[in-house]
XYZ file of C-alpha atoms in Angstrom:
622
model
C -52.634 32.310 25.270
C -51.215 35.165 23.121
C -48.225 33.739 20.881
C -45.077 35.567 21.426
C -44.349 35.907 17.531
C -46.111 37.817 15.074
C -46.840 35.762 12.076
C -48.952 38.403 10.488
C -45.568 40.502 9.682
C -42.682 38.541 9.481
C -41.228 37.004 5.917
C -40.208 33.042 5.544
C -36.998 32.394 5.752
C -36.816 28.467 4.778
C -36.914 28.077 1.469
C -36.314 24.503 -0.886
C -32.789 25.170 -2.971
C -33.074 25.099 -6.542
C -32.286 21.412 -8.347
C -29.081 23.321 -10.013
C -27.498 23.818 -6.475
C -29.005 20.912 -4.322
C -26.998 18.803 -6.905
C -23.540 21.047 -6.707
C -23.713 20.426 -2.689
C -24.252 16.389 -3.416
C -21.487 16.538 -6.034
C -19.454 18.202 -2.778
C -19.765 14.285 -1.860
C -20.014 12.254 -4.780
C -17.530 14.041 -6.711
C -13.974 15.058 -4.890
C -11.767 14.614 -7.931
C -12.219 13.561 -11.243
C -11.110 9.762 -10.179
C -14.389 9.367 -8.380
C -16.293 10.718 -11.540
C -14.773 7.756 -13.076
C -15.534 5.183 -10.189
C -19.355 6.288 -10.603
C -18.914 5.908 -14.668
C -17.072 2.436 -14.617
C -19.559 1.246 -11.632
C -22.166 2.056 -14.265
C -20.949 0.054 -17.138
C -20.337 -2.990 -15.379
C -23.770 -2.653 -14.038
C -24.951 -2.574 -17.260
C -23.588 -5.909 -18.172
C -20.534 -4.753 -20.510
C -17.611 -7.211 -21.388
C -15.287 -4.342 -23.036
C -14.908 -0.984 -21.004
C -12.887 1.376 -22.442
C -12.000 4.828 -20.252
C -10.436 7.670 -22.068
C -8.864 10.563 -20.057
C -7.331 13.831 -20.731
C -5.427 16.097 -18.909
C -6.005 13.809 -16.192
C -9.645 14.408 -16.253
C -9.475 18.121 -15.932
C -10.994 18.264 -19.771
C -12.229 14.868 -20.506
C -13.297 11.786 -19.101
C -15.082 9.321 -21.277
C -16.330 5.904 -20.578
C -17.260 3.525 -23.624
C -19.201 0.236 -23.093
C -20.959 -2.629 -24.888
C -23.762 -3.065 -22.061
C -27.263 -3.164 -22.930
C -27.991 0.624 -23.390
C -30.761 3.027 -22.195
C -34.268 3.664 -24.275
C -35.233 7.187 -24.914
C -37.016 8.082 -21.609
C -33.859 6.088 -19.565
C -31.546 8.070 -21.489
C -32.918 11.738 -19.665
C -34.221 10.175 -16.450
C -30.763 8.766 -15.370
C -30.011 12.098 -15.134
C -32.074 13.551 -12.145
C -31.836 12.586 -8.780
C -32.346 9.457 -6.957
C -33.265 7.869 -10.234
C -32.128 4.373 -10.183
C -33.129 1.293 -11.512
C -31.083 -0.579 -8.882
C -33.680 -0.313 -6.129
C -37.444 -0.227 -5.727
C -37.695 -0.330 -1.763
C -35.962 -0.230 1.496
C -35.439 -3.831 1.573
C -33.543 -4.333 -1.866
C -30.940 -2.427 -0.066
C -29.924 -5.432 1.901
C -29.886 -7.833 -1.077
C -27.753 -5.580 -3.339
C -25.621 -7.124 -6.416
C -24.897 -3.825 -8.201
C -22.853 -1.528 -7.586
C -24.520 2.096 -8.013
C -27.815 2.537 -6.353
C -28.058 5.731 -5.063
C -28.947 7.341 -8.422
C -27.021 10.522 -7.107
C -23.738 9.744 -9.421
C -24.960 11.048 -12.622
C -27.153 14.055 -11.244
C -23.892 15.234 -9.390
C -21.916 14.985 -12.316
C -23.923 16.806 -14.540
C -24.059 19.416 -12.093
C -20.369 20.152 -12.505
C -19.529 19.446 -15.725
C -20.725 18.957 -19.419
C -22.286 15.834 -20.107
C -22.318 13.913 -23.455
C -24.266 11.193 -23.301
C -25.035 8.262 -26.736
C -26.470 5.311 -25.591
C -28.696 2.586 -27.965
C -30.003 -0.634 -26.705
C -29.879 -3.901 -28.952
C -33.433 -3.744 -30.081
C -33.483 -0.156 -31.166
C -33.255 1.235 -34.112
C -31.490 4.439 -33.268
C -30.046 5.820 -30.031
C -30.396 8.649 -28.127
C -28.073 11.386 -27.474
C -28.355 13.384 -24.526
C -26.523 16.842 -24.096
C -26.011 18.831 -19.881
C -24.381 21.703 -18.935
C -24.717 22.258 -15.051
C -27.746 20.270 -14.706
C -29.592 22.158 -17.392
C -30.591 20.109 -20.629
C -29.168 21.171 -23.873
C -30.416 18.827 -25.975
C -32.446 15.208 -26.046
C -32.936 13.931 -29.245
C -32.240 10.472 -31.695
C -29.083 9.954 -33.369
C -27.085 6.720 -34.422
C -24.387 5.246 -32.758
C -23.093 1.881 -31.688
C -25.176 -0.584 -29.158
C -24.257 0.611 -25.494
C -23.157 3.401 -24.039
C -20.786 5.977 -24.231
C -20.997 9.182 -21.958
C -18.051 12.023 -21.930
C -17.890 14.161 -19.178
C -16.043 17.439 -19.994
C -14.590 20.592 -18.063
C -14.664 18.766 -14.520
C -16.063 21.874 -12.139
C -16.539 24.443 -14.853
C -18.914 26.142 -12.564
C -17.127 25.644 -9.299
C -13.742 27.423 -9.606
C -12.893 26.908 -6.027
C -12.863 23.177 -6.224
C -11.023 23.084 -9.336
C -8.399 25.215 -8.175
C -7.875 22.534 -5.133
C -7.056 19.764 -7.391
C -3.677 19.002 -7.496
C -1.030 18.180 -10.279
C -1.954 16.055 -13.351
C 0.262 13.232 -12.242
C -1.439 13.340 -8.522
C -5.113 13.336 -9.831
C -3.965 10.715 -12.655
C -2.539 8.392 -9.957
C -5.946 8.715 -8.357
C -7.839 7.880 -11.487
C -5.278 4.977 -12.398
C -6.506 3.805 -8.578
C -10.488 3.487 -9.210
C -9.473 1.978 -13.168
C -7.331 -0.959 -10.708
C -10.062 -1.897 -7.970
C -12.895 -1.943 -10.467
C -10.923 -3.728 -13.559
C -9.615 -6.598 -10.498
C -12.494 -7.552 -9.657
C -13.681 -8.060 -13.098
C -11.121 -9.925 -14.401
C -13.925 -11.677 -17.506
C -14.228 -8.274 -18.719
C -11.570 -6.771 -21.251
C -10.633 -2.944 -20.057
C -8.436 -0.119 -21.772
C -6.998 2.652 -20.472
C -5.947 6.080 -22.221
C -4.523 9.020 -21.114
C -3.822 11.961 -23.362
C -3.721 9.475 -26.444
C -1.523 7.522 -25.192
C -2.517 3.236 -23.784
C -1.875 3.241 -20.758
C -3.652 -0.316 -19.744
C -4.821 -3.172 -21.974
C -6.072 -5.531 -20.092
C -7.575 -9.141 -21.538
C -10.620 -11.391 -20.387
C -9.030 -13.952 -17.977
C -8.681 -15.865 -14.581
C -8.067 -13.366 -11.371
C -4.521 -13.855 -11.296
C -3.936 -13.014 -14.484
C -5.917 -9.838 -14.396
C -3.097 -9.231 -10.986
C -0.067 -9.631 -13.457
C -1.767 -8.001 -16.156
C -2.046 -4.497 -13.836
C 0.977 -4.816 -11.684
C 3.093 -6.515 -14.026
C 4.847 -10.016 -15.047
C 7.249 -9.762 -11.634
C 4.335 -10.286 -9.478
C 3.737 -13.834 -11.138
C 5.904 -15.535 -8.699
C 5.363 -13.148 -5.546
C 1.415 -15.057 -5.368
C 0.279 -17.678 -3.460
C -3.598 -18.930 -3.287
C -5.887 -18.621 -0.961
C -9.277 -20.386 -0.541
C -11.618 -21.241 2.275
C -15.212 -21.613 1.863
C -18.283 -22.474 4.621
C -21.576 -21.846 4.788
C -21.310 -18.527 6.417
C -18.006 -16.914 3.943
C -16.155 -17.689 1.155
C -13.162 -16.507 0.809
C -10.388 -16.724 -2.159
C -7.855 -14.716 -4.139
C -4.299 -14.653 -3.529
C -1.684 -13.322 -0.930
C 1.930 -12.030 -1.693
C 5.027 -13.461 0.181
C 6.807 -12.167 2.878
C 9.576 -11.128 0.832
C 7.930 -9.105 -1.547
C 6.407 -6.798 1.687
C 6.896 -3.292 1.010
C 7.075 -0.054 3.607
C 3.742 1.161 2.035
C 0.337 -0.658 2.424
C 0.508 -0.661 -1.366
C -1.197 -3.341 -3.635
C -3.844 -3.968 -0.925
C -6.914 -4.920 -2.355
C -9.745 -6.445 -0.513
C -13.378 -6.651 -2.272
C -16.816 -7.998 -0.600
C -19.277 -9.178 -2.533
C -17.661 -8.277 -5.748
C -17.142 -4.138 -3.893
C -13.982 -2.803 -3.274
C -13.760 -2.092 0.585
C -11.851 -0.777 3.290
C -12.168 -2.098 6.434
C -9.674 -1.285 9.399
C -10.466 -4.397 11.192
C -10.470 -6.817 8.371
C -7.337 -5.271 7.133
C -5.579 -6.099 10.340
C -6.928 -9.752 10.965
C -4.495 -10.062 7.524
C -1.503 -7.847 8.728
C -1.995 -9.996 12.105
C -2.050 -13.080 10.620
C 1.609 -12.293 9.157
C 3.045 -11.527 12.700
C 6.752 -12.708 12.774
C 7.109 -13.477 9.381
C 7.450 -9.681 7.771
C 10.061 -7.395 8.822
C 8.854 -4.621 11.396
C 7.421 -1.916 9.398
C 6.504 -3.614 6.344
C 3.359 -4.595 5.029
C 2.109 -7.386 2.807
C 0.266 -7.409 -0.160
C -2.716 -9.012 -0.827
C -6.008 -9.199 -3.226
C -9.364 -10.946 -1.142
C -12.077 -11.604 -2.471
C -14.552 -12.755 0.436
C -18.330 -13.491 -0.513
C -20.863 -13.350 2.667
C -24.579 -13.225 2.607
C -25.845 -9.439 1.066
C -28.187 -8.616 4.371
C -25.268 -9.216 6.707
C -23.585 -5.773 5.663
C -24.845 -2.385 5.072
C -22.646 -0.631 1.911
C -25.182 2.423 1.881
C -23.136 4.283 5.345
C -20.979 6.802 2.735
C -21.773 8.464 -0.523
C -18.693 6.898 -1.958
C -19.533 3.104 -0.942
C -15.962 2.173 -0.241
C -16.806 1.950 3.810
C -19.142 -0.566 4.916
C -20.854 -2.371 8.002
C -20.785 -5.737 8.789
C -23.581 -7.307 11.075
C -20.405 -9.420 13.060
C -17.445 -8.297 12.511
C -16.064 -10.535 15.115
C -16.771 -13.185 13.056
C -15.459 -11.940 9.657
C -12.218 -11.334 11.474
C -12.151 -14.490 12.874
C -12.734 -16.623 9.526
C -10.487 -14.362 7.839
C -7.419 -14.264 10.125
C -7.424 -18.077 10.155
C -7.737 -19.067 6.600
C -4.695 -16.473 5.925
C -3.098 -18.515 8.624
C -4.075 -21.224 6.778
C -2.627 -20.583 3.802
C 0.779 -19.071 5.255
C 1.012 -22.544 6.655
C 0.364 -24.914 3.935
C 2.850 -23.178 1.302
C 5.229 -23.348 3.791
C 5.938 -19.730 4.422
C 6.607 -20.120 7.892
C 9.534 -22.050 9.094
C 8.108 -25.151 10.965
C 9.992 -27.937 12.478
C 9.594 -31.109 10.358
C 7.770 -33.615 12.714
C 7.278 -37.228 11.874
C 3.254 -38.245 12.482
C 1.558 -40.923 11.716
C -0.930 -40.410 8.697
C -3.709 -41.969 10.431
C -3.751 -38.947 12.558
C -4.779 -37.143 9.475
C -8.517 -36.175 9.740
C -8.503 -35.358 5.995
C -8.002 -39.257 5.570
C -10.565 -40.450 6.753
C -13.268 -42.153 4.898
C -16.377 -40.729 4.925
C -18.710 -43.183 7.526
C -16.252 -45.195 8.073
C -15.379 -46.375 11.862
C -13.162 -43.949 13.928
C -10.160 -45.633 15.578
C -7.943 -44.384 18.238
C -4.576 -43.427 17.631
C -1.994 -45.389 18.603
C 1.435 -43.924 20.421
C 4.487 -46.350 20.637
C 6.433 -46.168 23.963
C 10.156 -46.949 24.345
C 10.135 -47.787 28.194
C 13.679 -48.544 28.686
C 14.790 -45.338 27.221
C 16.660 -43.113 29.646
C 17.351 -39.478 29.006
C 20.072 -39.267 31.576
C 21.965 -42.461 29.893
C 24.754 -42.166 27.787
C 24.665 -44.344 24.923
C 27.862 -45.430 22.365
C 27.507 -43.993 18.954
C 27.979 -47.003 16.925
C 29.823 -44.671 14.245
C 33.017 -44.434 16.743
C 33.133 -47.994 17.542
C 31.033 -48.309 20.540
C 28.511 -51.133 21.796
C 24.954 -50.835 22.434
C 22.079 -49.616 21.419
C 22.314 -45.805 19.771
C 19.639 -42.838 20.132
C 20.451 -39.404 18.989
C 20.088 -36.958 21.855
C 21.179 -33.591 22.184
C 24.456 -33.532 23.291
C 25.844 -31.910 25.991
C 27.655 -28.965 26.523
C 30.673 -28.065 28.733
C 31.825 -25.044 30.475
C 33.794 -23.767 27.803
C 31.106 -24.032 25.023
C 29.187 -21.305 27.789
C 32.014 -19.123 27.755
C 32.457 -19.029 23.376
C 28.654 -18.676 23.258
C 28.580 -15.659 26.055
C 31.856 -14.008 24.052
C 29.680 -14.631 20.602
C 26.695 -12.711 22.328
C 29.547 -10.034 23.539
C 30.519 -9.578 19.642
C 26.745 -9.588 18.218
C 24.967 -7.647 20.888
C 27.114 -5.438 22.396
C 30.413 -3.986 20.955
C 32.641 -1.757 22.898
C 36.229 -0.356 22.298
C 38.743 1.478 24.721
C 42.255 3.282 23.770
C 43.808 5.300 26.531
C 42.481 8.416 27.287
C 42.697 11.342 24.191
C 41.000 14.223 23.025
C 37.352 14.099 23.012
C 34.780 15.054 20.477
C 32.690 18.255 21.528
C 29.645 19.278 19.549
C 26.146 21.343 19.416
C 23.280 21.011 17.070
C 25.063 23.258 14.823
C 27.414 21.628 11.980
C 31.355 20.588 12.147
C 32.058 22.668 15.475
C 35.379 21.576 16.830
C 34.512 17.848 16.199
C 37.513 15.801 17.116
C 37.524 11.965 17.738
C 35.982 9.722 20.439
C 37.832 7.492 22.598
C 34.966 4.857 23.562
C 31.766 3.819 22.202
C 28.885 0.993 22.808
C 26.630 -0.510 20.536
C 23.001 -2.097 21.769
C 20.359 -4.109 19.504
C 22.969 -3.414 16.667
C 21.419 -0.098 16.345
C 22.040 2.710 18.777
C 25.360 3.833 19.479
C 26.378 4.998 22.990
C 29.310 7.834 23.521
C 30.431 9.689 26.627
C 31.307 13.418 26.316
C 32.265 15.960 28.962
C 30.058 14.087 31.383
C 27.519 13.710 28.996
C 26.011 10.420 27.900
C 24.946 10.776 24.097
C 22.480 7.719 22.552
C 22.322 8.028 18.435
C 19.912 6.176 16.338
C 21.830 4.666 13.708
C 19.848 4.346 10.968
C 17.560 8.049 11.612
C 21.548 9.063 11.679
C 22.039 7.415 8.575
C 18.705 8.955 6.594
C 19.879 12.085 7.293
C 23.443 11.358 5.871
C 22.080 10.068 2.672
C 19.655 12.437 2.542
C 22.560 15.425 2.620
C 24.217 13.811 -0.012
C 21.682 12.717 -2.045
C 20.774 16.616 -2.469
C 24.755 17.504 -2.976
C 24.540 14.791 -6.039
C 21.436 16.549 -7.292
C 22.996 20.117 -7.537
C 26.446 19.360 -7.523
C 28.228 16.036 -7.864
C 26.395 13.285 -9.661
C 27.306 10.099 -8.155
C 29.377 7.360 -9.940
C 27.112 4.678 -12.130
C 28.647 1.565 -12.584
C 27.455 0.511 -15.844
C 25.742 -3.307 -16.040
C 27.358 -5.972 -17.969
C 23.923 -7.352 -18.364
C 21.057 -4.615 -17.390
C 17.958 -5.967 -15.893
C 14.278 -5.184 -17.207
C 11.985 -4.015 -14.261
C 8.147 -3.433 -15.106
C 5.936 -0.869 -13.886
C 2.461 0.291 -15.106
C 0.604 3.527 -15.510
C 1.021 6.374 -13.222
C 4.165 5.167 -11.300
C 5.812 4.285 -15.532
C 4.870 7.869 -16.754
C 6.604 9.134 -13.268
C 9.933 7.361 -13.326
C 9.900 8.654 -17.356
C 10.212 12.226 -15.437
C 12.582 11.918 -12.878
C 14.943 9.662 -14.386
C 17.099 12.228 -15.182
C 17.690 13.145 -11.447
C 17.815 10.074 -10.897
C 21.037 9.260 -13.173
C 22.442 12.375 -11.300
C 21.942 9.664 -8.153
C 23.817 6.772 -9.720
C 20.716 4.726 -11.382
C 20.689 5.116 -15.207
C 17.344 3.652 -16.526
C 16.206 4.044 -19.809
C 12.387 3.538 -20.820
C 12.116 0.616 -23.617
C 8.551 0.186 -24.418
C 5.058 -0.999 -22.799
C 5.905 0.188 -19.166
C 9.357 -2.083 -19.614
C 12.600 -0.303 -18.448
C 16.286 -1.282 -18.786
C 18.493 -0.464 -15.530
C 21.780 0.015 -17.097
C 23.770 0.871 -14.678
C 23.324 1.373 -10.499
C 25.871 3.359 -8.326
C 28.724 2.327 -7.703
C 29.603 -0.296 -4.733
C 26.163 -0.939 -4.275
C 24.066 -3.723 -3.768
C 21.726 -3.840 -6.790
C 20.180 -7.148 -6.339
C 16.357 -5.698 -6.385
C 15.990 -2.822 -8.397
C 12.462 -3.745 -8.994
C 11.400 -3.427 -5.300
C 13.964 -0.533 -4.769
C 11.904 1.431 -7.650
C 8.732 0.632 -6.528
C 9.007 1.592 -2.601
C 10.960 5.200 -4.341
C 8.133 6.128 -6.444
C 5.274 4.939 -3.714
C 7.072 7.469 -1.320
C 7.893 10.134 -3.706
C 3.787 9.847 -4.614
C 2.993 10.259 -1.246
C 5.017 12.914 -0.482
C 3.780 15.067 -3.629
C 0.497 14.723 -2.281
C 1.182 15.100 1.281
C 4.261 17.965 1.739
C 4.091 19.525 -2.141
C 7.532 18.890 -1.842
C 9.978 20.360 -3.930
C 11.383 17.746 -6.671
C 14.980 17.446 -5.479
C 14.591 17.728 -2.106
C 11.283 14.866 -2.418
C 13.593 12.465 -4.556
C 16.603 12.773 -1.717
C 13.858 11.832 0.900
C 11.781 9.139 -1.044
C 15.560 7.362 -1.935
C 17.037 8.239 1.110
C 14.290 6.265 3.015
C 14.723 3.211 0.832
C 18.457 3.135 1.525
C 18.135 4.522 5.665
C 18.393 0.921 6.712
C 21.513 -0.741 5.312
C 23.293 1.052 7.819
C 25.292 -1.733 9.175
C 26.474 -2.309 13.013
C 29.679 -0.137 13.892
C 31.894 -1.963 15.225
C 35.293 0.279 15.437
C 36.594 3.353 17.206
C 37.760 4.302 13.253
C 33.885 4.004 12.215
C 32.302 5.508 14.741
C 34.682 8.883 14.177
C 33.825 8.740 10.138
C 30.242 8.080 10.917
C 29.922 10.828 13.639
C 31.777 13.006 11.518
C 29.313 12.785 8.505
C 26.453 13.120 10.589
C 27.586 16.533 12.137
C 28.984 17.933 8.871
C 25.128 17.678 8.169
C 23.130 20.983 7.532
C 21.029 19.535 10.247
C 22.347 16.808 12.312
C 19.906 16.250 15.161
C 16.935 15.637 13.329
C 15.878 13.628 10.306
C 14.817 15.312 6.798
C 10.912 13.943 8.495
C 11.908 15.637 11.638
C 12.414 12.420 13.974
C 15.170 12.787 16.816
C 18.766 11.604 15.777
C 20.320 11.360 18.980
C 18.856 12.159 23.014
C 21.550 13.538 25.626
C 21.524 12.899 28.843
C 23.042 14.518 31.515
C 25.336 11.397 33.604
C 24.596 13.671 37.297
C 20.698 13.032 36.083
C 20.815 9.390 36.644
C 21.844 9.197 40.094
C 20.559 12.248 41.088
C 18.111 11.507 44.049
């Protein structure tokens, strides 16, 4: 049979890429930002057995990121070999992958790196006389030679993407990519809390954290308010231990901030396991709030798979049904037993108490005392008025007229409605103060939405999206044109924040004293709030802070926003839901006036729906 192509006269066209640009498409995975250069660099040290890491950035890794430890070092040959690809001394076979206790396997990090970057790498083992020094530019070796330096290692990586342009240029601002890098410096340094960590960032020290117990590692990072917000958790079996500690209800924040769950001593996400926590919290957050946590949950190594991503943050568990299970009930657990739920307060009898029994000694069945001439439908004298007979608290009963004052308190909670006689109407489009005159009759349902009836029209306003978009309006007129009124504190309170989100309020804290808050750095990520706007309920400035800057980050790195118009958002979202029930024809006319002297009325500053209309023919229309 006569093949179909000729062989004889055609070229090759599969070729093997060169090392140089096999390792620029894996650093297209490894490497997204300069934060996971530093995962990969951290992951290393503490694999090396270090007890002091220090991590030195610069222009928020842009031009350097350098990674000091005390671990046990690299010999000469180590020293260049790390450096090529899927060299690891992790792993020997395909088994060790399911009994894995270190962190970086792969040995991809280090090729990719060098790939994109150039690499300074000292490193001396105790033993040795001298160390080695070890010089990269885009995967080509510079230099290998001896020279002295301290035991350990310390490896610089310098000009992040020098040779690819087009993924520099995607990076986005220093306090964005800094944020990210503060991230990966937080999960690793948790989970590690026996092992003393610094922190620079253009010269200046940012963290300092001490050797210590896991909750004080959580203070140490987050700072000295969280030491109260903490309660333990701890469950162990034979299958999965689980312990750390869980934050209370009223500490929940809009943002699925301070979130940390590790396995096996890994920082994970997990969308299931994350839920069999949020779960586990039904009816005791607010809707739309999230708690925080750190979990630290131990399991057997071959029941997961970590190797399904280059960057080791997802993972596979063998049941997952199981995990969830364990782990949804010993939050339960512990929600229960520091008494974060409100129970009622039965009496039992302690025998009932399986926790009190002796261990082989003989089970006996519980006992239940019976009152057989009780009757429920008897009315007995309450010796405190004078009467005979015996007395047993019931619940008492309740006439017709109790009905009617609980029905009329329902009335005044639930529904509010007001009628004058007949008068001018308000008429309005989209468009802003258009021949808006007053209401004569409103309705209020679930103490949010606000009913209204105009020209045959039946108009339905979200309150509080209503009320974002009011702040948000005048949140941007304060910015550019009237500062709003700070009422100065008698006594200003210290609120602590760390890092990224310290270094960010530093920068907008000028807009924000345009916005009533005047805070004033003091020193070691310590600020002084000495004054709040005035008329306003100030009693968690902490919080109020934190939840401003987590949205103000996320919108920098979502929208690019521009600065004013991100801080009127990120505020005006914090402040959106003290919008309080309307209960007047007086404050329905202000509110509805504010709203449509908006720029944009009918939508908020996200572009949600303020208010639906619908047309009163359209609902008994056949």
């Amino acid at each position: 049979m006569r093949s179909n192509f000729k062989t004889d006269k055609m070229e090759d066209i599969i070729h093997l890429l060169p090392d140089a640009v096999a390792n620029q498409i894996a650093a297209g995975e490894v490497v997204q930002r300069p934060a996971s250069a530093v995962k990969e660099l951290l992951e290393n040290a503490i694999d090396a057995g270090a007890t002091t890491v220090q991590l030195v950035v610069k222009d928020a890794g842009r031009t350097l990121i350098q990674v000091i430890d005390d671990g046990k070092g690299m010999s000469f040959n180590d020293a260049r070999l790390c450096f090529e690809r899927h060299a690891t001394s992790k792993i020997r076979k395909a088994d060790d992958l399911f009994s894995l206790q270190t962190k970086g396997f792969r040995g991809e990090a280090l090729a990719s790196i060098a790939a994109i970057a150039h690499v300074e790498l000292k490193t001396k083992r105790a033993e040795d006389e001298t160390g080695t020094l070890v010089l990269i530019e885009g995967s080509e070796i510079k230099e290998h030679s001896l020279t002295t330096t301290a035991d350990g290692t310390s490896i610089a990586v310098k000009n992040l993407f020098f040779n690819v342009p087009a993924r520099r240029n995607f990076l986005k601002s220093d306090n964005t990519e800094f944020g990210c890098i503060e991230e990966e410096f937080t999960r690793v340094a948790l989970i590690h809390p026996d092992v003393a960590f610094t922190l620079y960032h253009n010269g200046k020290l940012t963290y300092q954290l001490k050797p210590g117990n896991f909750k004080q590692r959580i203070v140490g990072i987050f700072g000295s308010h969280f030491n109260d917000k903490l309660f333990p958790i701890e469950q162990e079996t034979t299958f999965i231990k689980i312990s750390g500690f869980l934050g209370k209800p009223e500490c929940a924040k809009k943002k699925k901030a301070e979130q940390y769950m590790f396995i096996n001593h890994r920082f994970i996400k997990h969308n299931s396991l994350h839920f069999s926590v949020e779960s586990a919290y039904d009816q005791v957050l607010p809707d739309g709030t999230h708690p925080p946590y750190f979990l630290c949950i131990e399991v057997d190594p071959a029941t997961i798979d970590v190797n399904i991503s280059p960057t080791k943050i997802d993972i596979k568990l063998q049941d997952d049904r199981v995990v969830y299970g364990f782990l949804h009930a010993a939050v339960k657990k512990a929600i229960g037993e520091f008494s974060l739920v409100p129970q009622l307060d039965f009496d039992y009898n302690t025998e009932l108490d399986l926790d009190n029994v002796p261990q082989g000694g003989p089970v006996r069945v519980p006992k239940l005392t019976l009152d057989p001439t009780y009757n429920p439908f008897k009315s007995f004298a309450n010796p405190s008025r004078g009467g005979g007979g015996s007395y047993h608290p019931q619940r008492p009963t309740t006439a017709a007229p109790d009905w009617d004052n609980f029905l009329k308190e329902i009335h005044n909670t639930e529904l509010v409605s007001e009628e004058l006689p007949e008068q001018s109407v308000m008429q309005f489009d989209e468009s802003p103060a258009t021949n808006i005159q007053e209401v004569d009759a409103f309705q209020m349902f679930q103490k949010r939405y606000l009913v209204v009836k105009l020209e045959e029209k039946m108009y339905v306003f979200d309150t509080v999206r209503a009320n974002e978009r009011i702040i948000y309006e005048s949140y941007l007129q304060a910015l550019k044109e009237e500062p709003v009124v700070v009422q100065q504190s008698l006594f200003p309170e210290t609120i602590t924040l760390k890092g990224s989100k310290a270094e960010l309020l530093s920068e907008i804290k000028d807009d924000l004293l345009k916005l009533g808050y005047d805070i004033e750095p003091i020193s070691g990520g310590n600020f002084a709030v000495n004054g709040t706007p005035h008329n306003e309920d100030a009693s968690d400035v902490q919080t109020l802070v934190e939840n401003l800057l987590d949205d103000y980050q996320s919108n920098m790195m979502s929208y690019r926003a521009e600065r004013e118009k991100n801080l009127a958002l990120s505020l005006a979202r914090q402040k959106k839901s003290v919008m309080k029930p309307l209960t007047a024809l007086p404050e329905v006319n202000n509110f509805l006036q504010q709203l449509f002297s908006c720029l944009m009325p009918s939508i908020t500053p996200s572009g949600a729906k303020v208010f639906e209309v619908v047309e009163l023919e359209s609902l008994f229309r056949q």
